[in-house]
Amino acid sequence: DYGQLEGCTAAMCSRDKVLVEALRNDYDIHTEWMHRLVKLYPDWLNGDDIKDKTIAKHYRSITKNKLVFPAIYGASNDSIASYLNVPPDIADDLMDEFWGIFTGLAHWQTVTMKNYYETGYVSSPTGRRHYYPLTRNQVINFPVQGVASDIVCNSMNALSMYASQTGRWELHPRLNIHDDLTFVVPDDSKSIDEAIQTIYEVMLTPTYDFINVPLSVEISTGKNWYEMKEVGKFWSHKDV
């Protein structure tokens, strides 16, 4: 499972210096803005204690899907307030803070919309195009998610080709869900260890020259998804 892949591809598209530097330092954008929201509006927690890891994970997920990604994809402050169920003035203050930090991302959104209105399409760094008619969210969303999809598909193709060439069919991806790949590997420690190393090395080395932040992959193993246990997290700038 790629870690924060769309945060990374937002940095690739926008070249936002603050976001790029933060991701190079293993910045968890979702946890950071969860804490910022709680500090600004403690009532958002409804009395819950985010010192509890399970509760913190729940609120991090809410922040990810209702604040960070909507902001990256061009949602209005009113929409974000509605998603989070917070007062509009709280959302205004929080987003003023957000865009005051990520000025490069804001500028990229503005330029992307301008180019779309002038040409009638939006392009991703890999050359994909999406044509009129599109909403603002669709225009800004397309390059970020398009690049994320291309990175995942690049890894799937590379691993499938490697499996075909070597006969190691356990390295052929059996299932893809968003930025997660699933493999079926023989149940012995040697096969598992060898597969893990090959998989993360391929997933962390896509052949695109616009990648400007480290990529990470979180790997878990188990008999089924319910019993998965995390093996570790691997980084393109540390482990490859």
PDB file of C-alpha atoms in Angstrom:
ATOM      1  CA  ASP A   1       0.000   0.000   0.000  1.00  0.00           C
ATOM      2  CA  TYR A   2       1.541   3.321  -1.082  1.00  0.00           C
ATOM      3  CA  GLY A   3       1.777   5.802   1.775  1.00  0.00           C
ATOM      4  CA  GLN A   4       0.107   9.203   1.229  1.00  0.00           C
ATOM      5  CA  LEU A   5       0.403   8.702  -2.532  1.00  0.00           C
ATOM      6  CA  GLU A   6      -1.975  11.490  -3.507  1.00  0.00           C
ATOM      7  CA  GLY A   7      -0.235  13.877  -1.126  1.00  0.00           C
ATOM      8  CA  CYS A   8       2.957  12.982  -2.982  1.00  0.00           C
ATOM      9  CA  THR A   9       1.404  13.400  -6.430  1.00  0.00           C
ATOM     10  CA  ALA A  10      -0.050  16.764  -5.374  1.00  0.00           C
ATOM     11  CA  ALA A  11       3.545  17.776  -4.639  1.00  0.00           C
ATOM     12  CA  MET A  12       4.643  16.450  -8.032  1.00  0.00           C
ATOM     13  CA  CYS A  13       1.953  18.429  -9.854  1.00  0.00           C
ATOM     14  CA  SER A  14       2.197  21.670  -7.882  1.00  0.00           C
ATOM     15  CA  ARG A  15       5.929  21.678  -7.038  1.00  0.00           C
ATOM     16  CA  ASP A  16       4.877  23.362  -3.765  1.00  0.00           C
ATOM     17  CA  LYS A  17       8.194  23.888  -1.944  1.00  0.00           C
ATOM     18  CA  VAL A  18       6.725  23.552   1.545  1.00  0.00           C
ATOM     19  CA  LEU A  19       4.822  20.382   0.713  1.00  0.00           C
ATOM     20  CA  VAL A  20       7.839  18.871  -1.062  1.00  0.00           C
ATOM     21  CA  GLU A  21      10.150  19.576   1.871  1.00  0.00           C
ATOM     22  CA  ALA A  22       7.586  18.310   4.377  1.00  0.00           C
ATOM     23  CA  LEU A  23       7.133  15.025   2.530  1.00  0.00           C
ATOM     24  CA  ARG A  24      10.895  14.571   2.350  1.00  0.00           C
ATOM     25  CA  ASN A  25      10.839  14.703   6.149  1.00  0.00           C
ATOM     26  CA  ASP A  26       8.081  12.058   6.508  1.00  0.00           C
ATOM     27  CA  TYR A  27       5.398  14.654   7.161  1.00  0.00           C
ATOM     28  CA  ASP A  28       1.988  13.116   7.862  1.00  0.00           C
ATOM     29  CA  ILE A  29      -0.248  15.806   6.416  1.00  0.00           C
ATOM     30  CA  HIS A  30      -3.464  14.171   7.663  1.00  0.00           C
ATOM     31  CA  THR A  31      -2.350  13.855  11.297  1.00  0.00           C
ATOM     32  CA  GLU A  32      -0.898  17.370  11.261  1.00  0.00           C
ATOM     33  CA  TRP A  33      -4.155  18.964  10.134  1.00  0.00           C
ATOM     34  CA  MET A  34      -6.212  16.803  12.476  1.00  0.00           C
ATOM     35  CA  HIS A  35      -4.261  18.319  15.370  1.00  0.00           C
ATOM     36  CA  ARG A  36      -4.563  21.831  13.940  1.00  0.00           C
ATOM     37  CA  LEU A  37      -8.327  21.468  13.674  1.00  0.00           C
ATOM     38  CA  VAL A  38      -8.608  20.108  17.224  1.00  0.00           C
ATOM     39  CA  LYS A  39      -6.538  23.004  18.550  1.00  0.00           C
ATOM     40  CA  LEU A  40      -8.746  25.502  16.724  1.00  0.00           C
ATOM     41  CA  TYR A  41     -12.049  23.786  17.533  1.00  0.00           C
ATOM     42  CA  PRO A  42     -11.852  21.206  20.390  1.00  0.00           C
ATOM     43  CA  ASP A  43     -15.615  20.595  20.262  1.00  0.00           C
ATOM     44  CA  TRP A  44     -15.067  18.761  16.976  1.00  0.00           C
ATOM     45  CA  LEU A  45     -13.986  15.698  18.987  1.00  0.00           C
ATOM     46  CA  ASN A  46     -17.296  15.459  20.865  1.00  0.00           C
ATOM     47  CA  GLY A  47     -15.390  14.561  24.006  1.00  0.00           C
ATOM     48  CA  ASP A  48     -13.280  11.842  22.379  1.00  0.00           C
ATOM     49  CA  ASP A  49      -9.628  11.494  23.407  1.00  0.00           C
ATOM     50  CA  ILE A  50      -7.251  11.373  20.429  1.00  0.00           C
ATOM     51  CA  LYS A  51      -4.471  10.167  22.715  1.00  0.00           C
ATOM     52  CA  ASP A  52      -6.118   6.793  22.153  1.00  0.00           C
ATOM     53  CA  LYS A  53      -4.537   5.385  18.977  1.00  0.00           C
ATOM     54  CA  THR A  54      -7.776   3.880  17.646  1.00  0.00           C
ATOM     55  CA  ILE A  55      -9.682   7.125  18.120  1.00  0.00           C
ATOM     56  CA  ALA A  56      -6.816   9.141  16.619  1.00  0.00           C
ATOM     57  CA  LYS A  57      -6.801   6.856  13.572  1.00  0.00           C
ATOM     58  CA  HIS A  58     -10.540   7.453  13.144  1.00  0.00           C
ATOM     59  CA  TYR A  59     -10.202  11.233  13.253  1.00  0.00           C
ATOM     60  CA  ARG A  60      -7.132  11.141  11.012  1.00  0.00           C
ATOM     61  CA  SER A  61      -9.245   9.337   8.410  1.00  0.00           C
ATOM     62  CA  ILE A  62     -11.967  11.982   8.699  1.00  0.00           C
ATOM     63  CA  THR A  63      -9.375  14.733   8.280  1.00  0.00           C
ATOM     64  CA  LYS A  64      -7.867  12.966   5.282  1.00  0.00           C
ATOM     65  CA  ASN A  65     -11.151  12.512   3.431  1.00  0.00           C
ATOM     66  CA  LYS A  66     -13.054  15.616   4.508  1.00  0.00           C
ATOM     67  CA  LEU A  67     -10.364  18.273   4.829  1.00  0.00           C
ATOM     68  CA  VAL A  68      -6.998  17.523   3.209  1.00  0.00           C
ATOM     69  CA  PHE A  69      -8.111  15.817  -0.006  1.00  0.00           C
ATOM     70  CA  PRO A  70     -11.071  18.146  -0.572  1.00  0.00           C
ATOM     71  CA  ALA A  71      -8.691  21.111  -0.166  1.00  0.00           C
ATOM     72  CA  ILE A  72      -6.176  19.582  -2.578  1.00  0.00           C
ATOM     73  CA  TYR A  73      -9.007  18.991  -5.063  1.00  0.00           C
ATOM     74  CA  GLY A  74     -10.360  22.536  -4.894  1.00  0.00           C
ATOM     75  CA  ALA A  75     -13.335  22.280  -2.523  1.00  0.00           C
ATOM     76  CA  SER A  76     -14.735  25.530  -1.117  1.00  0.00           C
ATOM     77  CA  ASN A  77     -14.478  26.456   2.562  1.00  0.00           C
ATOM     78  CA  ASP A  78     -18.238  26.049   2.926  1.00  0.00           C
ATOM     79  CA  SER A  79     -18.046  22.520   1.539  1.00  0.00           C
ATOM     80  CA  ILE A  80     -15.206  21.607   3.897  1.00  0.00           C
ATOM     81  CA  ALA A  81     -17.159  23.043   6.847  1.00  0.00           C
ATOM     82  CA  SER A  82     -20.129  20.879   5.848  1.00  0.00           C
ATOM     83  CA  TYR A  83     -17.995  17.749   5.401  1.00  0.00           C
ATOM     84  CA  LEU A  84     -16.393  18.217   8.847  1.00  0.00           C
ATOM     85  CA  ASN A  85     -19.567  19.448  10.543  1.00  0.00           C
ATOM     86  CA  VAL A  86     -17.816  22.534  11.928  1.00  0.00           C
ATOM     87  CA  PRO A  87     -18.953  26.186  11.889  1.00  0.00           C
ATOM     88  CA  PRO A  88     -18.118  28.068   8.653  1.00  0.00           C
ATOM     89  CA  ASP A  89     -15.906  30.582  10.491  1.00  0.00           C
ATOM     90  CA  ILE A  90     -13.805  27.701  11.865  1.00  0.00           C
ATOM     91  CA  ALA A  91     -13.361  26.301   8.363  1.00  0.00           C
ATOM     92  CA  ASP A  92     -12.462  29.798   7.075  1.00  0.00           C
ATOM     93  CA  ASP A  93      -9.786  30.236   9.744  1.00  0.00           C
ATOM     94  CA  LEU A  94      -8.417  26.727   9.210  1.00  0.00           C
ATOM     95  CA  MET A  95      -8.247  27.075   5.445  1.00  0.00           C
ATOM     96  CA  ASP A  96      -6.651  30.527   5.688  1.00  0.00           C
ATOM     97  CA  GLU A  97      -3.971  28.762   7.695  1.00  0.00           C
ATOM     98  CA  PHE A  98      -3.761  25.894   5.192  1.00  0.00           C
ATOM     99  CA  TRP A  99      -3.392  28.111   2.115  1.00  0.00           C
ATOM    100  CA  GLY A 100      -1.055  30.470   3.948  1.00  0.00           C
ATOM    101  CA  ILE A 101       1.337  27.531   4.241  1.00  0.00           C
ATOM    102  CA  PHE A 102       0.777  25.756   0.915  1.00  0.00           C
ATOM    103  CA  THR A 103       0.969  28.818  -1.343  1.00  0.00           C
ATOM    104  CA  GLY A 104       2.511  26.853  -4.203  1.00  0.00           C
ATOM    105  CA  LEU A 105      -0.406  24.436  -4.212  1.00  0.00           C
ATOM    106  CA  ALA A 106      -2.862  27.331  -4.266  1.00  0.00           C
ATOM    107  CA  HIS A 107      -0.994  28.955  -7.164  1.00  0.00           C
ATOM    108  CA  TRP A 108      -0.961  25.680  -9.099  1.00  0.00           C
ATOM    109  CA  GLN A 109      -4.728  25.332  -8.683  1.00  0.00           C
ATOM    110  CA  THR A 110      -5.229  28.852 -10.035  1.00  0.00           C
ATOM    111  CA  VAL A 111      -2.942  28.277 -13.023  1.00  0.00           C
ATOM    112  CA  THR A 112      -4.505  24.875 -13.738  1.00  0.00           C
ATOM    113  CA  MET A 113      -7.989  26.411 -13.855  1.00  0.00           C
ATOM    114  CA  LYS A 114      -6.765  29.262 -16.091  1.00  0.00           C
ATOM    115  CA  ASN A 115      -5.206  26.811 -18.548  1.00  0.00           C
ATOM    116  CA  TYR A 116      -8.358  24.703 -18.552  1.00  0.00           C
ATOM    117  CA  TYR A 117     -10.559  27.693 -19.414  1.00  0.00           C
ATOM    118  CA  GLU A 118      -8.155  28.685 -22.195  1.00  0.00           C
ATOM    119  CA  THR A 119      -7.689  25.231 -23.774  1.00  0.00           C
ATOM    120  CA  GLY A 120     -10.796  23.262 -22.800  1.00  0.00           C
ATOM    121  CA  TYR A 121      -8.819  20.437 -21.205  1.00  0.00           C
ATOM    122  CA  VAL A 122      -6.566  19.640 -18.258  1.00  0.00           C
ATOM    123  CA  SER A 123      -3.318  17.662 -18.559  1.00  0.00           C
ATOM    124  CA  SER A 124      -1.480  15.429 -16.119  1.00  0.00           C
ATOM    125  CA  PRO A 125       2.344  15.278 -15.920  1.00  0.00           C
ATOM    126  CA  THR A 126       2.213  11.966 -17.805  1.00  0.00           C
ATOM    127  CA  GLY A 127       0.360  13.581 -20.717  1.00  0.00           C
ATOM    128  CA  ARG A 128      -3.166  12.380 -20.053  1.00  0.00           C
ATOM    129  CA  ARG A 129      -5.908  14.862 -20.986  1.00  0.00           C
ATOM    130  CA  HIS A 130      -9.447  15.334 -19.721  1.00  0.00           C
ATOM    131  CA  TYR A 131     -11.704  17.560 -21.803  1.00  0.00           C
ATOM    132  CA  TYR A 132     -14.551  20.007 -21.152  1.00  0.00           C
ATOM    133  CA  PRO A 133     -17.077  20.043 -19.492  1.00  0.00           C
ATOM    134  CA  LEU A 134     -15.541  19.628 -16.026  1.00  0.00           C
ATOM    135  CA  THR A 135     -16.202  21.071 -12.589  1.00  0.00           C
ATOM    136  CA  ARG A 136     -13.428  22.878 -10.727  1.00  0.00           C
ATOM    137  CA  ASN A 137     -12.963  19.835  -8.504  1.00  0.00           C
ATOM    138  CA  GLN A 138     -12.649  17.547 -11.519  1.00  0.00           C
ATOM    139  CA  VAL A 139     -10.070  19.797 -13.172  1.00  0.00           C
ATOM    140  CA  ILE A 140      -7.839  19.930 -10.094  1.00  0.00           C
ATOM    141  CA  ASN A 141      -8.468  16.311  -9.160  1.00  0.00           C
ATOM    142  CA  PHE A 142      -7.522  14.866 -12.526  1.00  0.00           C
ATOM    143  CA  PRO A 143      -3.743  15.496 -12.610  1.00  0.00           C
ATOM    144  CA  VAL A 144      -3.237  14.426  -8.980  1.00  0.00           C
ATOM    145  CA  GLN A 145      -5.218  11.198  -9.164  1.00  0.00           C
ATOM    146  CA  GLY A 146      -4.123  10.556 -12.742  1.00  0.00           C
ATOM    147  CA  VAL A 147      -0.448  10.518 -11.766  1.00  0.00           C
ATOM    148  CA  ALA A 148      -1.213   8.364  -8.721  1.00  0.00           C
ATOM    149  CA  SER A 149      -2.981   5.856 -10.960  1.00  0.00           C
ATOM    150  CA  ASP A 150      -0.094   5.854 -13.446  1.00  0.00           C
ATOM    151  CA  ILE A 151       2.437   5.159 -10.670  1.00  0.00           C
ATOM    152  CA  VAL A 152       0.383   2.216  -9.401  1.00  0.00           C
ATOM    153  CA  CYS A 153      -0.180   0.845 -12.919  1.00  0.00           C
ATOM    154  CA  ASN A 154       3.519   1.269 -13.721  1.00  0.00           C
ATOM    155  CA  SER A 155       4.354  -0.916 -10.717  1.00  0.00           C
ATOM    156  CA  MET A 156       1.732  -3.495 -11.629  1.00  0.00           C
ATOM    157  CA  ASN A 157       3.058  -3.767 -15.173  1.00  0.00           C
ATOM    158  CA  ALA A 158       6.689  -3.964 -14.053  1.00  0.00           C
ATOM    159  CA  LEU A 159       5.969  -6.672 -11.480  1.00  0.00           C
ATOM    160  CA  SER A 160       3.811  -8.648 -13.902  1.00  0.00           C
ATOM    161  CA  MET A 161       6.550  -8.510 -16.530  1.00  0.00           C
ATOM    162  CA  TYR A 162       9.158  -9.580 -13.965  1.00  0.00           C
ATOM    163  CA  ALA A 163       6.939 -12.492 -12.890  1.00  0.00           C
ATOM    164  CA  SER A 164       6.556 -13.584 -16.512  1.00  0.00           C
ATOM    165  CA  GLN A 165      10.280 -13.347 -17.246  1.00  0.00           C
ATOM    166  CA  THR A 166      11.418 -15.183 -14.093  1.00  0.00           C
ATOM    167  CA  GLY A 167       8.557 -17.623 -13.554  1.00  0.00           C
ATOM    168  CA  ARG A 168       8.034 -16.194 -10.067  1.00  0.00           C
ATOM    169  CA  TRP A 169       4.285 -15.844 -10.467  1.00  0.00           C
ATOM    170  CA  GLU A 170       3.821 -14.903  -6.824  1.00  0.00           C
ATOM    171  CA  LEU A 171       5.074 -11.462  -7.918  1.00  0.00           C
ATOM    172  CA  HIS A 172       2.199 -10.992 -10.339  1.00  0.00           C
ATOM    173  CA  PRO A 173      -0.331  -8.629  -8.688  1.00  0.00           C
ATOM    174  CA  ARG A 174      -3.603 -10.509  -8.106  1.00  0.00           C
ATOM    175  CA  LEU A 175      -5.688  -7.555  -7.006  1.00  0.00           C
ATOM    176  CA  ASN A 176      -5.518  -3.755  -7.133  1.00  0.00           C
ATOM    177  CA  ILE A 177      -7.656  -1.466  -4.980  1.00  0.00           C
ATOM    178  CA  HIS A 178      -6.781   2.211  -5.388  1.00  0.00           C
ATOM    179  CA  ASP A 179      -3.107   2.441  -4.341  1.00  0.00           C
ATOM    180  CA  ASP A 180      -2.913  -1.044  -2.820  1.00  0.00           C
ATOM    181  CA  LEU A 181      -1.590  -4.190  -4.513  1.00  0.00           C
ATOM    182  CA  THR A 182      -2.294  -7.730  -3.297  1.00  0.00           C
ATOM    183  CA  PHE A 183      -0.100 -10.780  -3.975  1.00  0.00           C
ATOM    184  CA  VAL A 184      -0.427 -14.483  -3.168  1.00  0.00           C
ATOM    185  CA  VAL A 185       2.935 -15.791  -1.957  1.00  0.00           C
ATOM    186  CA  PRO A 186       3.982 -19.307  -0.811  1.00  0.00           C
ATOM    187  CA  ASP A 187       3.738 -19.596   2.959  1.00  0.00           C
ATOM    188  CA  ASP A 188       7.389 -19.926   3.861  1.00  0.00           C
ATOM    189  CA  SER A 189       9.688 -17.259   5.270  1.00  0.00           C
ATOM    190  CA  LYS A 190      12.215 -17.340   2.413  1.00  0.00           C
ATOM    191  CA  SER A 191       9.586 -16.850  -0.304  1.00  0.00           C
ATOM    192  CA  ILE A 192       7.859 -14.122   1.693  1.00  0.00           C
ATOM    193  CA  ASP A 193      11.077 -12.211   2.421  1.00  0.00           C
ATOM    194  CA  GLU A 194      12.246 -12.398  -1.208  1.00  0.00           C
ATOM    195  CA  ALA A 195       8.849 -11.325  -2.522  1.00  0.00           C
ATOM    196  CA  ILE A 196       8.632  -8.384  -0.109  1.00  0.00           C
ATOM    197  CA  GLN A 197      12.017  -7.041  -1.154  1.00  0.00           C
ATOM    198  CA  THR A 198      11.307  -7.323  -4.876  1.00  0.00           C
ATOM    199  CA  ILE A 199       7.839  -5.817  -4.529  1.00  0.00           C
ATOM    200  CA  TYR A 200       8.864  -2.751  -2.571  1.00  0.00           C
ATOM    201  CA  GLU A 201      11.925  -2.125  -4.743  1.00  0.00           C
ATOM    202  CA  VAL A 202       9.774  -2.096  -7.889  1.00  0.00           C
ATOM    203  CA  MET A 203       6.964  -0.056  -6.329  1.00  0.00           C
ATOM    204  CA  LEU A 204       9.413   2.579  -5.114  1.00  0.00           C
ATOM    205  CA  THR A 205      11.229   3.073  -8.429  1.00  0.00           C
ATOM    206  CA  PRO A 206       8.722   4.198 -11.091  1.00  0.00           C
ATOM    207  CA  THR A 207      10.422   5.635 -14.176  1.00  0.00           C
ATOM    208  CA  TYR A 208       9.055   9.194 -14.161  1.00  0.00           C
ATOM    209  CA  ASP A 209      11.374  12.192 -14.182  1.00  0.00           C
ATOM    210  CA  PHE A 210       8.875  14.525 -12.462  1.00  0.00           C
ATOM    211  CA  ILE A 211       8.967  12.671  -9.123  1.00  0.00           C
ATOM    212  CA  ASN A 212      10.290  15.185  -6.589  1.00  0.00           C
ATOM    213  CA  VAL A 213       9.426  13.557  -3.249  1.00  0.00           C
ATOM    214  CA  PRO A 214      10.236  10.203  -1.656  1.00  0.00           C
ATOM    215  CA  LEU A 215       7.706   7.435  -2.148  1.00  0.00           C
ATOM    216  CA  SER A 216       6.846   5.001   0.615  1.00  0.00           C
ATOM    217  CA  VAL A 217       5.223   1.578   0.720  1.00  0.00           C
ATOM    218  CA  GLU A 218       3.631  -0.077   3.746  1.00  0.00           C
ATOM    219  CA  ILE A 219       3.635  -3.874   3.554  1.00  0.00           C
ATOM    220  CA  SER A 220       1.466  -6.269   5.543  1.00  0.00           C
ATOM    221  CA  THR A 221       1.074 -10.049   5.370  1.00  0.00           C
ATOM    222  CA  GLY A 222      -1.617 -12.462   6.482  1.00  0.00           C
ATOM    223  CA  LYS A 223      -3.883 -15.359   5.575  1.00  0.00           C
ATOM    224  CA  ASN A 224      -6.646 -12.863   4.766  1.00  0.00           C
ATOM    225  CA  TRP A 225      -7.271  -9.126   5.004  1.00  0.00           C
ATOM    226  CA  TYR A 226      -8.787  -9.392   8.493  1.00  0.00           C
ATOM    227  CA  GLU A 227      -5.640 -11.002   9.902  1.00  0.00           C
ATOM    228  CA  MET A 228      -3.067  -8.775   8.210  1.00  0.00           C
ATOM    229  CA  LYS A 229      -0.070  -7.699  10.292  1.00  0.00           C
ATOM    230  CA  GLU A 230       2.252  -4.904   9.241  1.00  0.00           C
ATOM    231  CA  VAL A 231       5.738  -6.002   8.201  1.00  0.00           C
ATOM    232  CA  GLY A 232       7.238  -2.561   7.775  1.00  0.00           C
ATOM    233  CA  LYS A 233       7.401   0.685   5.847  1.00  0.00           C
ATOM    234  CA  PHE A 234       9.956   1.175   3.090  1.00  0.00           C
ATOM    235  CA  TRP A 235      11.187   4.377   1.433  1.00  0.00           C
ATOM    236  CA  SER A 236      12.557   5.188  -2.009  1.00  0.00           C
ATOM    237  CA  HIS A 237      15.344   7.363  -0.538  1.00  0.00           C
ATOM    238  CA  LYS A 238      16.339   4.950   2.233  1.00  0.00           C
ATOM    239  CA  ASP A 239      15.672   1.365   1.202  1.00  0.00           C
ATOM    240  CA  VAL A 240      16.296   1.192  -2.560  1.00  0.00           C
TER     241      VAL A 240
END
